[in-house]
C-alpha atoms as a PDB file:
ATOM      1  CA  UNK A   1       0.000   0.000   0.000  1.00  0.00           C
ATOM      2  CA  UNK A   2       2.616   2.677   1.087  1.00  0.00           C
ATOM      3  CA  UNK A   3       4.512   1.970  -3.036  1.00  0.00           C
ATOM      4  CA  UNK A   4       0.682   2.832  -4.163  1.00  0.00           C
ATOM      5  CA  UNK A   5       1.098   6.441  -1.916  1.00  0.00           C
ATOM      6  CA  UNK A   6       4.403   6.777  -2.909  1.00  0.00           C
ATOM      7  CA  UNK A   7       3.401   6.994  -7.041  1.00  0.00           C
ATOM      8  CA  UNK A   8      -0.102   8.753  -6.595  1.00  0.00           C
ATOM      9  CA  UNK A   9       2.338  11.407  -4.092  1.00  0.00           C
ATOM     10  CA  UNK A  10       5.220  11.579  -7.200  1.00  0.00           C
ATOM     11  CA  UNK A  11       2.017  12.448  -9.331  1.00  0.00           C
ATOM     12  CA  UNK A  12       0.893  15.291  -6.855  1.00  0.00           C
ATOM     13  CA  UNK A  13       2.261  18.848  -8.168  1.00  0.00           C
ATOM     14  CA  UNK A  14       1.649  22.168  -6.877  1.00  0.00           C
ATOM     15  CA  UNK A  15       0.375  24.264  -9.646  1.00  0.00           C
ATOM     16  CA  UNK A  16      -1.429  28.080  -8.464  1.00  0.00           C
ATOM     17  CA  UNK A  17      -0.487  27.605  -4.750  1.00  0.00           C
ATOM     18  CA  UNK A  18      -2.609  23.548  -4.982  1.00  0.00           C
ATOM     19  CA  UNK A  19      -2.057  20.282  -5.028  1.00  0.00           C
ATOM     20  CA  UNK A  20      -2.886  18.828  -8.213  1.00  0.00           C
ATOM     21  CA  UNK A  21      -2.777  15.969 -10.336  1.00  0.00           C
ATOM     22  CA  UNK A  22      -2.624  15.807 -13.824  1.00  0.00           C
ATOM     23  CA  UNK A  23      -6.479  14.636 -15.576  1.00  0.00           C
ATOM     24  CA  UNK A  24      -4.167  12.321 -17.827  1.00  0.00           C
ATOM     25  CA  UNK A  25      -2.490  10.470 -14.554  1.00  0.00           C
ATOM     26  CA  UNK A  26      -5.858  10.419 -12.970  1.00  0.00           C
ATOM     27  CA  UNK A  27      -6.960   8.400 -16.063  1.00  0.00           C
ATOM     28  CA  UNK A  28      -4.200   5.896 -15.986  1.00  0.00           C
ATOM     29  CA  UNK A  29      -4.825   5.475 -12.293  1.00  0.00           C
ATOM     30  CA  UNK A  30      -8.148   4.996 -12.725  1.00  0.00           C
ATOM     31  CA  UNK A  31      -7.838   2.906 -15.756  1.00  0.00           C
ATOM     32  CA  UNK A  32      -9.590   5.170 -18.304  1.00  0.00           C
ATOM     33  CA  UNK A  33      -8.825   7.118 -21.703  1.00  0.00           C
ATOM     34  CA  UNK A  34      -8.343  10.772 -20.557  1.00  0.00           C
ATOM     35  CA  UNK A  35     -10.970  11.452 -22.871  1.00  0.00           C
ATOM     36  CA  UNK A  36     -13.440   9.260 -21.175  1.00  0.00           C
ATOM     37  CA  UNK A  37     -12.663  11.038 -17.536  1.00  0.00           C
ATOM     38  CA  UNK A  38     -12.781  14.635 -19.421  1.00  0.00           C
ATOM     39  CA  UNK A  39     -16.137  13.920 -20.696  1.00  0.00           C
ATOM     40  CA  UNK A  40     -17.782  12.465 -17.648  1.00  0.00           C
ATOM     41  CA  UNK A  41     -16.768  15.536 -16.195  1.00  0.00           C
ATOM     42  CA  UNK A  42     -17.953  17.983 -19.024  1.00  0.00           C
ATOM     43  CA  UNK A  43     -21.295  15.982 -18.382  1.00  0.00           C
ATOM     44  CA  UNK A  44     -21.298  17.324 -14.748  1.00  0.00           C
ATOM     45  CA  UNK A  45     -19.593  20.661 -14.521  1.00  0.00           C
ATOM     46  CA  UNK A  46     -21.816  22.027 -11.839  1.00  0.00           C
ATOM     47  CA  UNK A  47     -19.993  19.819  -9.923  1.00  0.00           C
ATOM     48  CA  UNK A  48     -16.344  20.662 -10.384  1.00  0.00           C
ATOM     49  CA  UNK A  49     -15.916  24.735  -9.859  1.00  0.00           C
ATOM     50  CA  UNK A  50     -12.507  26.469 -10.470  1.00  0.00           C
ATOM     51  CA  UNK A  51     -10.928  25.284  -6.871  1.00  0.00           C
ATOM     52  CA  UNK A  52     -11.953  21.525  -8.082  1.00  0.00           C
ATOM     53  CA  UNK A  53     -10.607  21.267 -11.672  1.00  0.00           C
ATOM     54  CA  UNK A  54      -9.093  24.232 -13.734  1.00  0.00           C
ATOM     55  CA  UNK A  55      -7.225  23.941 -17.103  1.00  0.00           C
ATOM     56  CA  UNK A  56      -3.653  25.277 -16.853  1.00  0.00           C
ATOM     57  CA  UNK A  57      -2.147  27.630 -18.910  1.00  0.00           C
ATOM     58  CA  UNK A  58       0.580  27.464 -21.766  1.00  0.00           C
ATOM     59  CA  UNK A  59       3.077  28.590 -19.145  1.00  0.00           C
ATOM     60  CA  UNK A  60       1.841  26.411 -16.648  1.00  0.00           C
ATOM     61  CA  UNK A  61       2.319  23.917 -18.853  1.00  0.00           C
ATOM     62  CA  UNK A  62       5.586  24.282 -19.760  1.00  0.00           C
ATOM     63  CA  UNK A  63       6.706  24.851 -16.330  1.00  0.00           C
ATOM     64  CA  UNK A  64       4.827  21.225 -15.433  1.00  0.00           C
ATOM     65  CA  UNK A  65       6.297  19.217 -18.660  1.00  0.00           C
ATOM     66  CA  UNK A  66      10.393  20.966 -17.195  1.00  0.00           C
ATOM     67  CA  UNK A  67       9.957  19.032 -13.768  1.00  0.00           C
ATOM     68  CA  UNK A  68       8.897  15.803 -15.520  1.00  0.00           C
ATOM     69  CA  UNK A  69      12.364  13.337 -15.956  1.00  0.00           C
ATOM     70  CA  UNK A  70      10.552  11.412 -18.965  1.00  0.00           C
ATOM     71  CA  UNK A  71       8.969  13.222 -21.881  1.00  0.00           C
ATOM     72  CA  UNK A  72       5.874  10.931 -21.515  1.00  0.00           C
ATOM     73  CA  UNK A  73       3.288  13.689 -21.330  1.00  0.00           C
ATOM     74  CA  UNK A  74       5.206  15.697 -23.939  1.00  0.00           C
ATOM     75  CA  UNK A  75       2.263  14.628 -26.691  1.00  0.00           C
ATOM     76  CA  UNK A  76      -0.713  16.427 -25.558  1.00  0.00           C
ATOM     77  CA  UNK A  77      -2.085  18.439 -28.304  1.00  0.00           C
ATOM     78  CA  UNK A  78      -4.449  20.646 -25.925  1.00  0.00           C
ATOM     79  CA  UNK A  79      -3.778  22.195 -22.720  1.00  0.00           C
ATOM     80  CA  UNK A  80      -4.739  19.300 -19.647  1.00  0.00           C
ATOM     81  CA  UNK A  81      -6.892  19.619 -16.990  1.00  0.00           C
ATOM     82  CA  UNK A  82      -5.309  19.433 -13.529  1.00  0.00           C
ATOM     83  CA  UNK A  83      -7.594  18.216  -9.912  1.00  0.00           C
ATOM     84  CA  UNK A  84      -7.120  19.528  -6.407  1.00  0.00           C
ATOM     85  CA  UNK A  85      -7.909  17.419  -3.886  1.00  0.00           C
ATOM     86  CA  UNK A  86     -11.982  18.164  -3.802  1.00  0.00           C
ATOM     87  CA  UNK A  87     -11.918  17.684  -7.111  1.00  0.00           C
ATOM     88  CA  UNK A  88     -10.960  14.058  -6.869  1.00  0.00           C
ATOM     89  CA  UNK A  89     -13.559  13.507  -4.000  1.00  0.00           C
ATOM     90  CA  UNK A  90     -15.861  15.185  -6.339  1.00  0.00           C
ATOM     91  CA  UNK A  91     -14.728  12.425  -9.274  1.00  0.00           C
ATOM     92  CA  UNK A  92     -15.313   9.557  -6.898  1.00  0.00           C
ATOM     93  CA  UNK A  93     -19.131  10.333  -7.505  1.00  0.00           C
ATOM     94  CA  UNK A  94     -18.947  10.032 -11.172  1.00  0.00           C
ATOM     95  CA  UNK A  95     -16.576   6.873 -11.207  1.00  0.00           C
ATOM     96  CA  UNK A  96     -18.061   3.950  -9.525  1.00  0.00           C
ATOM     97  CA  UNK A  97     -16.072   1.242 -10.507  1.00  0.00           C
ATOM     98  CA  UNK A  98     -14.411  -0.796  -8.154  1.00  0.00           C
ATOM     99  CA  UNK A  99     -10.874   0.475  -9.391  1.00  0.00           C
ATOM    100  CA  UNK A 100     -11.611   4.398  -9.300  1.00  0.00           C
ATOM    101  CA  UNK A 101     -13.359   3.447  -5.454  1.00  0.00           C
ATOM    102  CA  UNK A 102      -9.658   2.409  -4.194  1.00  0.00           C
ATOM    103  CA  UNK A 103      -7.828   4.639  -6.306  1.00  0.00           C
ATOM    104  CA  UNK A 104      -9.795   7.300  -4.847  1.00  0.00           C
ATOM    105  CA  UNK A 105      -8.829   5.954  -1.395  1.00  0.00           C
ATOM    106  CA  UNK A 106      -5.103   5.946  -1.884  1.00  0.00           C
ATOM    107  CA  UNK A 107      -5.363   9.177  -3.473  1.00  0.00           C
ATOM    108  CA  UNK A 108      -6.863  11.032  -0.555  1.00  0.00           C
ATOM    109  CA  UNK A 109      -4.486   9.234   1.505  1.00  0.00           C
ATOM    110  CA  UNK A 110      -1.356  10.568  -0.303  1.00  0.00           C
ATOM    111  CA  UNK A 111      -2.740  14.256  -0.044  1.00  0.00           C
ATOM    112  CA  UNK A 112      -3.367  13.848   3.624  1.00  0.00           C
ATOM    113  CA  UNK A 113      -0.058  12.240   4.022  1.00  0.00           C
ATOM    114  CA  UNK A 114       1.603  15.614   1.948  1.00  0.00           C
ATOM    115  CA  UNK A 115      -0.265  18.138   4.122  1.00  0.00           C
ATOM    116  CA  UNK A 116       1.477  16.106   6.944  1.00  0.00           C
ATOM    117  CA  UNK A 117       4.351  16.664   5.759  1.00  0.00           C
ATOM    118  CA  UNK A 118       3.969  19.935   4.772  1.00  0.00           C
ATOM    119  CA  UNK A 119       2.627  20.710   8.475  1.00  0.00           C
ATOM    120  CA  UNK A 120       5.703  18.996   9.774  1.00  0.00           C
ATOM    121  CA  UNK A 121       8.478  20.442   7.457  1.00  0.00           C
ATOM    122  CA  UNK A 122       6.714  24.454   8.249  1.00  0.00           C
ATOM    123  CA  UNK A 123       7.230  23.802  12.269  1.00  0.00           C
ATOM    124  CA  UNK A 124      10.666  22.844  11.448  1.00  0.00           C
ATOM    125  CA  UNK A 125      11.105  25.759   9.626  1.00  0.00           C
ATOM    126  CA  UNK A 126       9.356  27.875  12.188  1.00  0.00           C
ATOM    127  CA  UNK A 127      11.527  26.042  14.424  1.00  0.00           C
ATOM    128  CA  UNK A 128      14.794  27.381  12.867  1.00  0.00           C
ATOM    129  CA  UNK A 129      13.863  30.826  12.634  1.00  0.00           C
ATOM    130  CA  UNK A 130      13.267  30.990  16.399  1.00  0.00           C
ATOM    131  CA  UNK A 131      16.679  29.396  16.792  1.00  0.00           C
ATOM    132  CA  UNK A 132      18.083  31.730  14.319  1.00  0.00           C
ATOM    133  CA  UNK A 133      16.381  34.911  16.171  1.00  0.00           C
ATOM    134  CA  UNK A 134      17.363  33.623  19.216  1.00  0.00           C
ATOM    135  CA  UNK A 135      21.074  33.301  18.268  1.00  0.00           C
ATOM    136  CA  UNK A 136      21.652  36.724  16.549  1.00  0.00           C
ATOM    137  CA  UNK A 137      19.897  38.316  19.758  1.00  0.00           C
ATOM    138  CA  UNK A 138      22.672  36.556  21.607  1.00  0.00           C
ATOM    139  CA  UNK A 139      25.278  37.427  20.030  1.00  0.00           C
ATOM    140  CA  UNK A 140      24.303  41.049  19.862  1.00  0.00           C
ATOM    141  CA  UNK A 141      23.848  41.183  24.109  1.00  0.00           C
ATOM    142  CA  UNK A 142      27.170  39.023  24.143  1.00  0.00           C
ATOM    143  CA  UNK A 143      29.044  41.295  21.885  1.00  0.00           C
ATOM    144  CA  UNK A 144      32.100  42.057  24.660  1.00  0.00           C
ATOM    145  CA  UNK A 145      32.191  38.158  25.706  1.00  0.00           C
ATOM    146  CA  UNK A 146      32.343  36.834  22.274  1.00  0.00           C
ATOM    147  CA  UNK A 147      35.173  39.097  21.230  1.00  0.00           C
ATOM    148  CA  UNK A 148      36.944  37.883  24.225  1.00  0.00           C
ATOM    149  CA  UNK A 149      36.741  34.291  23.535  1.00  0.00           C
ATOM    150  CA  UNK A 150      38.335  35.897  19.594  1.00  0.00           C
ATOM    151  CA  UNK A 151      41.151  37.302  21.532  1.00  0.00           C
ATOM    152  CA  UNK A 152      41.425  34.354  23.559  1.00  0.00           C
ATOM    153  CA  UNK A 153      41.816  32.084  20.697  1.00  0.00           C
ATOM    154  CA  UNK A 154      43.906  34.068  18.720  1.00  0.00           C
ATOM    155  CA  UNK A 155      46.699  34.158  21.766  1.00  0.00           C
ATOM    156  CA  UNK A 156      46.398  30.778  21.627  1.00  0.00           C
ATOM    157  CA  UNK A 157      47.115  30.613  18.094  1.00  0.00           C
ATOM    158  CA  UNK A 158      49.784  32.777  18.356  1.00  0.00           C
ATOM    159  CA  UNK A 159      51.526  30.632  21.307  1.00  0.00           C
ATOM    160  CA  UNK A 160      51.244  27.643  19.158  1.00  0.00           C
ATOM    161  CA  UNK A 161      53.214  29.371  16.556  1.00  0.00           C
ATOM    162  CA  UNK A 162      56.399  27.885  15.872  1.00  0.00           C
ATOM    163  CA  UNK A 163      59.192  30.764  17.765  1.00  0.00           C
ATOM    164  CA  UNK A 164      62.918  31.138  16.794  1.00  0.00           C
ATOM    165  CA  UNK A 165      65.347  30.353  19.231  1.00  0.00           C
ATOM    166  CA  UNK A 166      68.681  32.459  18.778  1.00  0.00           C
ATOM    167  CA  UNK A 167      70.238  35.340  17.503  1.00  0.00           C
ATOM    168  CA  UNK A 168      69.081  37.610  14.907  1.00  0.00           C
ATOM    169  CA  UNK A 169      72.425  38.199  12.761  1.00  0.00           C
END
């Protein structure tokens, strides 16, 4: 189960600020033509406003086909549709096959399991900052100590210095 999260997260992009996934990887997960999950939804766009499904741009597009190591998805001859998260919940109505049911599973689990992550990896960042904060303030109210401990290491350096022993002719 956790290789099936693992290749439905790899298909997760962020395009706009969103998670998305590409309507033509939805399709393969789900075991349909592209065409046959673009035209299920066409049937029901009421369903699916512009935070569900939205088209992407040239640019977008472009930017999406630069991160992708294979040229697989190079062939598309119009611009694909890309699902946020409600927008797949919103697909699991339409698709009622046995395949889209547990795809849909595993593909709400791999978003949950990125906004995890995502929580996580912003404390730790958060986390750093304070740290970061807290040292500069230190150093700033420590100014006279930390020069000190400069001075003291730089005698030392000096003593360890190799010294002639002699006359200077």
């Amino acid at each position: 189960m956790t290789e099936n999260l693992l290749l439905i997260q790899s298909l997760i992009h962020e395009v706009r600020n969103q998670k998305v996934i590409l309507d033509s990887d939805l399709a393969t997960l789900y075991q349909v033509q592209t065409k046959v999950l673009n035209q299920a939804v066409k049937r029901n766009l009421k369903r699916f406003p512009a935070d569900f499904m939205f088209q992407l741009t040239k640019e977008e597009w472009q930017e999406l086909k630069s991160q992708f190591v294979t040229s697989t998805k190079g062939g598309k001859t119009k611009l694909p549709y890309v699902f946020t998260e409600q927008g797949v919940a919103m697909l699991s109505g339409l698709l009622n096959s046995d395949i889209a049911v547990n795809v849909n599973i595993n593909i709400m689990r791999a978003f949950v399991q990125i906004r995890k992550l995502s929580i996580e990896h912003k404390d730790l960042q958060e986390q750093i900052v304070e740290l970061r904060q807290y040292f500069i303030q230190y150093a700033k109210d420590n100014n006279d100590e930390i020069d000190k401990i400069n001075e003291a290491i730089n005698l030392l350096m000096d003593r360890t210095k190799p010294t002639k022993i002699g006359f200077d002719t």
